[in-house]
Amino acid sequence: SNNMLIDVGSSGPRSASFFFLGVSYRSELNFGLAIKQALWMTYRCGFPRMRPYLHTDDTGWGCMLRSAQMLMANALLRHLALDAMPWHQIQQRVLQWFVDSTGVEAVYSIHNLTRCGQLYDILPGEWYGPGIAACILRDLCECHRHKLGGPAIKLVVTPAGKLLCIETILDKMTRYTLDHDHAAKTQPFTKPSNNGLNHDPLVKPQPRILSPAHEQCSPASVRRLAYDKRLELPWEAALVIFMPLRLGLEELETEYIPELLYAIRLRQSLGLIGGQPRRALFFPGMYQLNCTPHLVGFDPHTVQPALLTEDCSDLPVDSICCNAPTYVNPDGLDPSLALGFYCCGRDDFLSFCNEMRRLPRNGRKQMLLNITEAHGDAPETDLGTIDRPFSYPCHGEGTRGDEWEVI
């Protein structure tokens, strides 16, 4: 039955574990309830025309964008869940950003996704890969936060085939704070003259007295100091990480599967977007029954009438909640996919990095998700500098603790 999560018959013992959007569940019932609380996006028809094109639906070509919408929508749900609002109000607030509208408020609408996609030479009606979808979300998220007053989230896309560099993330998350602090502490100042008339600034400039920060240091020590500084600076936003990956040529190489499943079980996991060739799904979780894993897939290949209103209070629940998820064996995935992670702050990100270091290697030198401390480091770099104790609330079951404008 499609409504049953697991069907193993009535005989024989079973050992099952469940993971969904970064939370581990002990019971199938609570796992099912979590699935029904997540947001589901599908093909829609009858929405305003995508000018100058003729599309009024995304049937047959928009599945990757709808899958990307699902990952982003559920990331926003997690972020806003930190506020003391009823869950249905949080859902309504998030949905208004995803309605099928050309309006400014619908920042993640299919219209704005395709408009942003044109910056990457992809037109409406063409196929969007997971990497392009991730970059589109990054641009929209930046616009949402800085131009439309949206939630304080920074979305970072790791370059395909590259390492996740901690120094790069710290630089992106602390740039404003660091620049402001640096300007205040290291700004050279001028010693005033006795009468202010003895120095022509063009002919005889006044002597510059440098602060101690300008003392001569080796490049390595300067870089180390800057890195340590960033480790201590607070963050003003949460972090969403997209990792586009290619795990094989024609088929997913099975040796990557243990690492992939490990990543999905992490507390920071947002799942992945991928699926089968030209048939994308959103996979927010997994279950493992008697050591056999299956991914939980939200399939967007259902055509529904367009969401045309930003007042989402009257939407039918069946229109936005997935009552019949798809279950996929991991070795059936297309090798091109993108993983997503949500870190609520600096300490959560550093904890995530330490967890990633524990990925199973299976004797391979090339890891699925490599973490490096600084630019140019090998993936084997010792990250002991971030291996500090952090305290987190205990998570009970089902809890977690190029410029353009939207038109």
Tab-separated table of C-alpha atoms in Angstrom:
chain	number	residue	atom	x	y	z
A	1	SER	CA	0.000	0.000	0.000
A	2	ASN	CA	1.247	3.492	-0.849
A	3	ASN	CA	0.102	4.768	2.536
A	4	MET	CA	2.187	2.235	4.441
A	5	LEU	CA	5.758	3.182	5.155
A	6	ILE	CA	6.922	-0.392	5.544
A	7	ASP	CA	5.276	-3.642	4.533
A	8	VAL	CA	7.179	-6.712	5.687
A	9	GLY	CA	4.310	-9.019	6.547
A	10	SER	CA	3.350	-10.196	9.983
A	11	SER	CA	6.012	-12.809	10.582
A	12	GLY	CA	9.576	-12.495	11.759
A	13	PRO	CA	11.388	-9.879	13.845
A	14	ARG	CA	12.525	-6.642	12.284
A	15	SER	CA	15.018	-3.919	13.071
A	16	ALA	CA	14.072	-0.488	11.732
A	17	SER	CA	15.447	3.042	12.000
A	18	PHE	CA	13.997	6.234	10.566
A	19	PHE	CA	15.547	9.581	9.641
A	20	PHE	CA	13.741	12.625	8.274
A	21	LEU	CA	15.131	16.131	7.764
A	22	GLY	CA	17.849	15.727	10.363
A	23	VAL	CA	15.746	14.011	13.018
A	24	SER	CA	15.982	10.379	14.084
A	25	TYR	CA	12.718	8.599	14.900
A	26	ARG	CA	12.221	5.417	16.848
A	27	SER	CA	8.654	4.757	15.757
A	28	GLU	CA	7.131	4.421	12.314
A	29	LEU	CA	4.088	6.390	13.473
A	30	ASN	CA	6.074	9.516	14.391
A	31	PHE	CA	8.107	9.125	11.207
A	32	GLY	CA	4.874	9.191	9.217
A	33	LEU	CA	3.613	12.244	11.073
A	34	ALA	CA	6.844	14.094	10.297
A	35	ILE	CA	6.443	13.284	6.602
A	36	LYS	CA	2.958	14.791	6.601
A	37	GLN	CA	4.208	18.008	8.220
A	38	ALA	CA	6.755	18.663	5.472
A	39	LEU	CA	5.869	20.722	2.408
A	40	TRP	CA	5.306	19.060	-0.971
A	41	MET	CA	5.620	20.930	-4.280
A	42	THR	CA	4.384	19.576	-7.611
A	43	TYR	CA	3.797	20.503	-11.219
A	44	ARG	CA	1.163	23.238	-11.498
A	45	CYS	CA	-1.001	24.331	-14.417
A	46	GLY	CA	-2.918	27.503	-15.172
A	47	PHE	CA	-0.477	29.995	-13.697
A	48	PRO	CA	0.323	33.411	-15.253
A	49	ARG	CA	2.271	33.195	-18.494
A	50	MET	CA	6.052	33.276	-18.225
A	51	ARG	CA	6.616	36.314	-20.401
A	52	PRO	CA	7.961	36.545	-23.037
A	53	TYR	CA	7.376	32.770	-23.258
A	54	LEU	CA	4.062	30.941	-23.525
A	55	HIS	CA	4.367	28.530	-20.596
A	56	THR	CA	1.402	28.475	-18.221
A	57	ASP	CA	2.453	25.188	-16.630
A	58	ASP	CA	5.714	23.378	-15.880
A	59	THR	CA	4.557	19.853	-16.655
A	60	GLY	CA	7.305	17.680	-18.078
A	61	TRP	CA	10.234	20.002	-17.420
A	62	GLY	CA	9.944	21.644	-13.987
A	63	CYS	CA	10.535	18.659	-11.703
A	64	MET	CA	14.054	19.694	-10.656
A	65	LEU	CA	12.864	23.202	-9.848
A	66	ARG	CA	9.934	21.831	-7.852
A	67	SER	CA	12.324	19.501	-6.002
A	68	ALA	CA	14.592	22.466	-5.253
A	69	GLN	CA	11.547	24.408	-4.025
A	70	MET	CA	10.770	21.575	-1.615
A	71	LEU	CA	14.259	21.523	-0.150
A	72	MET	CA	14.282	25.301	0.282
A	73	ALA	CA	10.752	25.428	1.693
A	74	ASN	CA	11.553	22.825	4.317
A	75	ALA	CA	14.799	24.627	5.168
A	76	LEU	CA	12.732	27.763	5.793
A	77	LEU	CA	10.305	25.773	7.928
A	78	ARG	CA	13.187	24.586	10.080
A	79	HIS	CA	14.588	28.087	10.348
A	80	LEU	CA	11.282	29.700	11.297
A	81	ALA	CA	10.426	26.904	13.724
A	82	LEU	CA	12.805	28.621	16.133
A	83	ASP	CA	10.144	31.359	16.427
A	84	ALA	CA	7.283	30.867	18.829
A	85	MET	CA	4.563	30.554	16.174
A	86	PRO	CA	2.003	27.799	15.612
A	87	TRP	CA	3.113	25.326	12.953
A	88	HIS	CA	0.264	26.101	10.545
A	89	GLN	CA	1.176	29.796	10.627
A	90	ILE	CA	4.786	28.986	9.834
A	91	GLN	CA	3.644	26.840	6.892
A	92	GLN	CA	1.443	29.649	5.573
A	93	ARG	CA	4.241	32.176	5.904
A	94	VAL	CA	6.625	29.946	3.954
A	95	LEU	CA	4.091	29.034	1.264
A	96	GLN	CA	3.482	32.670	0.356
A	97	TRP	CA	7.056	32.783	-0.954
A	98	PHE	CA	6.416	29.833	-3.314
A	99	VAL	CA	3.040	30.582	-4.917
A	100	ASP	CA	2.903	30.518	-8.737
A	101	SER	CA	3.012	34.265	-9.136
A	102	THR	CA	5.101	36.948	-10.768
A	103	GLY	CA	4.729	39.082	-7.646
A	104	VAL	CA	7.700	40.292	-5.647
A	105	GLU	CA	6.632	38.507	-2.466
A	106	ALA	CA	6.626	35.122	-4.207
A	107	VAL	CA	10.415	35.193	-4.320
A	108	TYR	CA	10.807	31.418	-4.906
A	109	SER	CA	7.963	31.106	-7.432
A	110	ILE	CA	8.448	29.012	-10.543
A	111	HIS	CA	8.454	32.310	-12.464
A	112	ASN	CA	11.365	33.756	-10.512
A	113	LEU	CA	13.236	30.441	-10.566
A	114	THR	CA	13.082	30.326	-14.369
A	115	ARG	CA	13.868	34.021	-14.683
A	116	CYS	CA	16.988	33.572	-12.587
A	117	GLY	CA	17.805	30.415	-14.562
A	118	GLN	CA	18.164	32.514	-17.688
A	119	LEU	CA	21.261	34.042	-16.106
A	120	TYR	CA	22.718	30.530	-16.436
A	121	ASP	CA	21.540	30.158	-20.071
A	122	ILE	CA	18.663	27.837	-19.175
A	123	LEU	CA	15.262	28.768	-20.608
A	124	PRO	CA	11.812	27.785	-19.330
A	125	GLY	CA	10.976	24.370	-20.737
A	126	GLU	CA	14.580	23.163	-20.685
A	127	TRP	CA	16.154	20.722	-18.242
A	128	TYR	CA	17.640	22.082	-15.024
A	129	GLY	CA	20.358	20.061	-13.327
A	130	PRO	CA	20.775	19.983	-9.529
A	131	GLY	CA	23.817	22.278	-9.617
A	132	ILE	CA	21.991	24.967	-11.606
A	133	ALA	CA	18.956	24.633	-9.336
A	134	ALA	CA	21.195	25.157	-6.309
A	135	CYS	CA	22.770	28.296	-7.803
A	136	ILE	CA	19.328	29.697	-8.622
A	137	LEU	CA	18.214	29.204	-5.023
A	138	ARG	CA	21.412	30.865	-3.793
A	139	ASP	CA	20.714	33.983	-5.863
A	140	LEU	CA	17.071	34.141	-4.818
A	141	CYS	CA	17.957	33.624	-1.159
A	142	GLU	CA	20.392	36.541	-1.330
A	143	CYS	CA	17.716	38.716	-2.902
A	144	HIS	CA	15.132	37.583	-0.349
A	145	ARG	CA	17.283	38.516	2.610
A	146	HIS	CA	18.873	41.767	1.467
A	147	LYS	CA	16.213	43.280	-0.807
A	148	LEU	CA	12.952	41.914	0.535
A	149	GLY	CA	13.677	41.670	4.258
A	150	GLY	CA	13.471	37.884	4.318
A	151	PRO	CA	14.871	35.496	6.942
A	152	ALA	CA	18.542	35.783	7.879
A	153	ILE	CA	19.852	32.854	5.844
A	154	LYS	CA	23.016	32.652	3.748
A	155	LEU	CA	23.000	29.963	1.071
A	156	VAL	CA	26.352	28.673	-0.169
A	157	VAL	CA	26.891	26.318	-3.112
A	158	THR	CA	30.122	24.353	-3.099
A	159	PRO	CA	31.834	24.212	-6.513
A	160	ALA	CA	31.282	20.858	-8.192
A	161	GLY	CA	34.138	18.479	-7.443
A	162	LYS	CA	35.736	20.858	-4.938
A	163	LEU	CA	36.286	20.605	-1.198
A	164	LEU	CA	34.051	22.250	1.354
A	165	CYS	CA	36.448	24.881	2.669
A	166	ILE	CA	35.849	26.033	6.241
A	167	GLU	CA	37.845	29.217	5.657
A	168	THR	CA	35.585	30.120	2.718
A	169	ILE	CA	32.425	29.579	4.771
A	170	LEU	CA	33.771	31.605	7.689
A	171	ASP	CA	34.722	34.391	5.301
A	172	LYS	CA	31.228	34.495	3.809
A	173	MET	CA	29.476	34.373	7.175
A	174	THR	CA	31.658	36.915	9.017
A	175	ARG	CA	32.768	39.280	6.247
A	176	TYR	CA	30.735	42.278	7.395
A	177	THR	CA	31.565	41.792	11.064
A	178	LEU	CA	35.257	41.298	10.353
A	179	ASP	CA	35.526	44.243	7.951
A	180	HIS	CA	33.775	46.532	10.419
A	181	ASP	CA	35.970	45.362	13.280
A	182	HIS	CA	39.130	45.573	11.178
A	183	ALA	CA	38.365	49.130	10.099
A	184	ALA	CA	37.868	50.197	13.687
A	185	LYS	CA	41.027	48.578	15.024
A	186	THR	CA	43.566	48.953	12.236
A	187	GLN	CA	42.660	52.260	10.605
A	188	PRO	CA	45.889	54.290	10.356
A	189	PHE	CA	45.587	57.617	12.086
A	190	THR	CA	47.412	60.879	11.630
A	191	LYS	CA	49.264	62.684	14.391
A	192	PRO	CA	48.012	66.285	14.348
A	193	SER	CA	50.514	69.131	14.004
A	194	ASN	CA	50.833	71.942	16.507
A	195	ASN	CA	49.023	74.526	14.431
A	196	GLY	CA	47.694	72.538	11.499
A	197	LEU	CA	49.490	74.857	9.033
A	198	ASN	CA	52.918	73.266	8.666
A	199	HIS	CA	51.858	70.345	6.516
A	200	ASP	CA	50.694	70.595	2.933
A	201	PRO	CA	49.106	67.177	2.322
A	202	LEU	CA	50.338	67.188	-1.274
A	203	VAL	CA	53.895	68.392	-0.698
A	204	LYS	CA	54.661	67.094	2.750
A	205	PRO	CA	52.132	64.569	4.016
A	206	GLN	CA	51.820	64.120	7.735
A	207	PRO	CA	53.519	61.022	9.139
A	208	ARG	CA	51.308	57.931	9.429
A	209	ILE	CA	51.405	56.074	12.718
A	210	LEU	CA	50.261	52.493	12.357
A	211	SER	CA	48.461	50.527	14.989
A	212	PRO	CA	50.064	47.323	16.357
A	213	ALA	CA	48.023	45.265	13.877
A	214	HIS	CA	50.268	46.579	11.103
A	215	GLU	CA	53.438	45.185	12.612
A	216	GLN	CA	55.361	42.884	10.346
A	217	CYS	CA	54.141	39.298	10.456
A	218	SER	CA	54.739	36.346	8.218
A	219	PRO	CA	51.944	35.644	5.692
A	220	ALA	CA	51.265	32.300	7.363
A	221	SER	CA	50.880	33.812	10.820
A	222	VAL	CA	48.661	36.607	9.505
A	223	ARG	CA	46.456	34.056	7.825
A	224	ARG	CA	46.350	31.920	10.958
A	225	LEU	CA	45.364	34.913	13.076
A	226	ALA	CA	42.650	35.879	10.619
A	227	TYR	CA	41.329	32.317	10.581
A	228	ASP	CA	41.251	32.099	14.363
A	229	LYS	CA	39.522	35.475	14.472
A	230	ARG	CA	36.789	34.235	12.175
A	231	LEU	CA	36.289	31.157	14.327
A	232	GLU	CA	35.396	33.371	17.275
A	233	LEU	CA	33.177	35.890	15.478
A	234	PRO	CA	29.413	35.544	15.820
A	235	TRP	CA	27.174	34.892	12.848
A	236	GLU	CA	24.227	37.089	11.974
A	237	ALA	CA	22.558	34.460	9.804
A	238	ALA	CA	21.927	30.760	9.518
A	239	LEU	CA	23.713	28.786	6.803
A	240	VAL	CA	22.291	26.527	4.106
A	241	ILE	CA	24.888	24.498	2.192
A	242	PHE	CA	24.229	22.934	-1.199
A	243	MET	CA	26.733	20.324	-2.390
A	244	PRO	CA	26.268	19.346	-6.058
A	245	LEU	CA	27.908	15.969	-6.660
A	246	ARG	CA	28.588	13.622	-9.563
A	247	LEU	CA	28.924	10.096	-8.159
A	248	GLY	CA	29.572	8.130	-11.315
A	249	LEU	CA	29.251	8.402	-15.069
A	250	GLU	CA	26.106	6.605	-16.193
A	251	GLU	CA	25.155	5.012	-12.875
A	252	LEU	CA	25.695	5.787	-9.215
A	253	GLU	CA	28.837	4.044	-8.000
A	254	THR	CA	27.687	1.848	-5.128
A	255	GLU	CA	30.818	2.512	-3.076
A	256	TYR	CA	29.471	6.015	-2.395
A	257	ILE	CA	26.194	4.796	-0.905
A	258	PRO	CA	27.385	4.382	2.735
A	259	GLU	CA	28.684	7.955	2.766
A	260	LEU	CA	25.508	9.236	1.128
A	261	LEU	CA	23.329	7.567	3.751
A	262	TYR	CA	25.599	8.833	6.531
A	263	ALA	CA	25.168	12.395	5.255
A	264	ILE	CA	21.374	12.061	5.149
A	265	ARG	CA	21.344	10.891	8.772
A	266	LEU	CA	23.245	13.963	10.012
A	267	ARG	CA	21.344	16.326	12.280
A	268	GLN	CA	21.935	19.191	9.831
A	269	SER	CA	20.603	17.260	6.812
A	270	LEU	CA	18.025	18.801	4.475
A	271	GLY	CA	18.011	15.728	2.263
A	272	LEU	CA	18.948	15.750	-1.403
A	273	ILE	CA	17.562	16.594	-4.824
A	274	GLY	CA	18.151	14.121	-7.622
A	275	GLY	CA	16.419	10.938	-8.643
A	276	GLN	CA	16.445	9.308	-12.036
A	277	PRO	CA	17.593	10.731	-15.381
A	278	ARG	CA	15.225	13.565	-16.323
A	279	ARG	CA	12.985	12.664	-13.391
A	280	ALA	CA	13.933	14.613	-10.293
A	281	LEU	CA	12.599	14.075	-6.789
A	282	PHE	CA	13.258	15.528	-3.374
A	283	PHE	CA	14.548	13.005	-0.829
A	284	PRO	CA	14.146	14.436	2.694
A	285	GLY	CA	14.875	11.229	4.604
A	286	MET	CA	15.354	7.489	4.704
A	287	TYR	CA	14.484	4.382	6.632
A	288	GLN	CA	16.528	1.258	7.177
A	289	LEU	CA	14.768	-2.070	7.669
A	290	ASN	CA	16.842	-5.111	8.615
A	291	CYS	CA	19.972	-3.341	7.287
A	292	THR	CA	18.290	-2.565	3.928
A	293	PRO	CA	18.093	1.217	3.309
A	294	HIS	CA	15.433	3.053	1.326
A	295	LEU	CA	15.225	6.753	0.550
A	296	VAL	CA	11.954	8.599	1.150
A	297	GLY	CA	11.078	10.566	-1.977
A	298	PHE	CA	8.666	13.455	-2.507
A	299	ASP	CA	7.643	13.157	-6.158
A	300	PRO	CA	6.650	16.404	-7.941
A	301	HIS	CA	5.214	14.568	-10.984
A	302	THR	CA	1.596	15.282	-10.096
A	303	VAL	CA	-0.182	18.099	-11.941
A	304	GLN	CA	-2.274	20.337	-9.707
A	305	PRO	CA	-3.987	23.684	-10.264
A	306	ALA	CA	-1.676	26.641	-9.764
A	307	LEU	CA	-1.271	28.292	-6.382
A	308	LEU	CA	-2.416	31.763	-7.349
A	309	THR	CA	-2.917	33.494	-4.025
A	310	GLU	CA	-0.535	34.603	-1.339
A	311	ASP	CA	-3.275	33.916	1.217
A	312	CYS	CA	-2.425	30.270	1.863
A	313	SER	CA	-4.772	29.776	4.810
A	314	ASP	CA	-7.454	28.037	2.719
A	315	LEU	CA	-5.221	25.660	0.779
A	316	PRO	CA	-6.304	22.000	0.880
A	317	VAL	CA	-3.845	20.020	2.967
A	318	ASP	CA	-3.614	17.338	0.282
A	319	SER	CA	-2.311	19.975	-2.127
A	320	ILE	CA	0.818	20.729	-0.100
A	321	CYS	CA	1.410	17.584	1.995
A	322	CYS	CA	2.732	14.300	0.639
A	323	ASN	CA	0.450	11.457	1.709
A	324	ALA	CA	2.031	8.838	-0.550
A	325	PRO	CA	5.832	9.248	-0.668
A	326	THR	CA	7.970	7.220	-3.031
A	327	TYR	CA	10.533	4.753	-1.686
A	328	VAL	CA	13.724	4.316	-3.679
A	329	ASN	CA	16.695	2.021	-3.271
A	330	PRO	CA	19.815	4.247	-3.147
A	331	ASP	CA	21.570	2.351	-5.928
A	332	GLY	CA	18.769	3.425	-8.291
A	333	LEU	CA	19.679	7.116	-7.997
A	334	ASP	CA	21.072	9.086	-10.902
A	335	PRO	CA	24.740	9.927	-10.189
A	336	SER	CA	24.048	13.666	-10.512
A	337	LEU	CA	22.527	15.034	-7.307
A	338	ALA	CA	22.866	17.768	-4.693
A	339	LEU	CA	22.896	17.403	-0.913
A	340	GLY	CA	21.530	20.107	1.361
A	341	PHE	CA	22.406	21.008	4.967
A	342	TYR	CA	21.143	23.603	7.425
A	343	CYS	CA	23.342	25.040	10.187
A	344	CYS	CA	21.589	27.374	12.605
A	345	GLY	CA	24.827	29.122	13.552
A	346	ARG	CA	28.602	28.967	13.836
A	347	ASP	CA	28.796	26.234	16.454
A	348	ASP	CA	26.322	24.109	14.546
A	349	PHE	CA	28.459	24.467	11.411
A	350	LEU	CA	31.657	23.488	13.236
A	351	SER	CA	29.864	20.499	14.716
A	352	PHE	CA	28.727	19.586	11.193
A	353	CYS	CA	32.321	19.735	9.956
A	354	ASN	CA	33.471	17.444	12.738
A	355	GLU	CA	30.700	14.981	11.934
A	356	MET	CA	31.673	15.038	8.268
A	357	ARG	CA	35.186	14.014	9.228
A	358	ARG	CA	33.720	10.737	10.485
A	359	LEU	CA	32.300	9.750	7.107
A	360	PRO	CA	32.993	6.089	6.272
A	361	ARG	CA	35.759	5.825	3.717
A	362	ASN	CA	35.571	2.179	2.671
A	363	GLY	CA	39.300	2.231	1.955
A	364	ARG	CA	39.037	4.929	-0.713
A	365	LYS	CA	41.240	7.986	-0.855
A	366	GLN	CA	38.527	10.096	-2.528
A	367	MET	CA	35.779	10.868	-0.058
A	368	LEU	CA	32.275	11.797	-1.079
A	369	LEU	CA	32.323	15.007	0.953
A	370	ASN	CA	35.773	16.370	1.651
A	371	ILE	CA	36.306	19.034	4.285
A	372	THR	CA	39.368	21.239	4.286
A	373	GLU	CA	40.321	23.890	6.802
A	374	ALA	CA	41.878	26.494	4.537
A	375	HIS	CA	42.372	27.297	0.877
A	376	GLY	CA	44.931	25.018	-0.725
A	377	ASP	CA	44.936	22.441	2.058
A	378	ALA	CA	44.702	18.758	1.326
A	379	PRO	CA	41.540	17.002	2.467
A	380	GLU	CA	43.556	15.225	5.131
A	381	THR	CA	44.165	18.496	6.999
A	382	ASP	CA	43.895	18.115	10.737
A	383	LEU	CA	40.900	20.105	11.902
A	384	GLY	CA	41.829	19.953	15.535
A	385	THR	CA	41.405	23.708	15.832
A	386	ILE	CA	37.661	23.296	15.506
A	387	ASP	CA	37.376	20.119	17.535
A	388	ARG	CA	36.181	22.024	20.571
A	389	PRO	CA	33.396	20.951	22.907
A	390	PHE	CA	30.049	22.523	22.136
A	391	SER	CA	26.879	22.056	24.120
A	392	TYR	CA	23.607	21.394	22.312
A	393	PRO	CA	20.142	20.791	23.687
A	394	CYS	CA	19.260	17.131	23.763
A	395	HIS	CA	16.994	16.324	20.873
A	396	GLY	CA	14.023	14.252	21.790
A	397	GLU	CA	12.178	12.267	19.168
A	398	GLY	CA	10.691	14.531	16.567
A	399	THR	CA	12.495	17.665	17.786
A	400	ARG	CA	15.535	19.612	16.683
A	401	GLY	CA	16.750	21.933	18.363
A	402	ASP	CA	25.489	38.663	-10.386
A	403	GLU	CA	22.973	41.331	-8.863
A	404	TRP	CA	19.394	41.229	-10.080
A	405	GLU	CA	15.955	42.048	-8.827
A	406	VAL	CA	12.777	40.038	-8.629
A	407	ILE	CA	9.943	41.437	-10.759
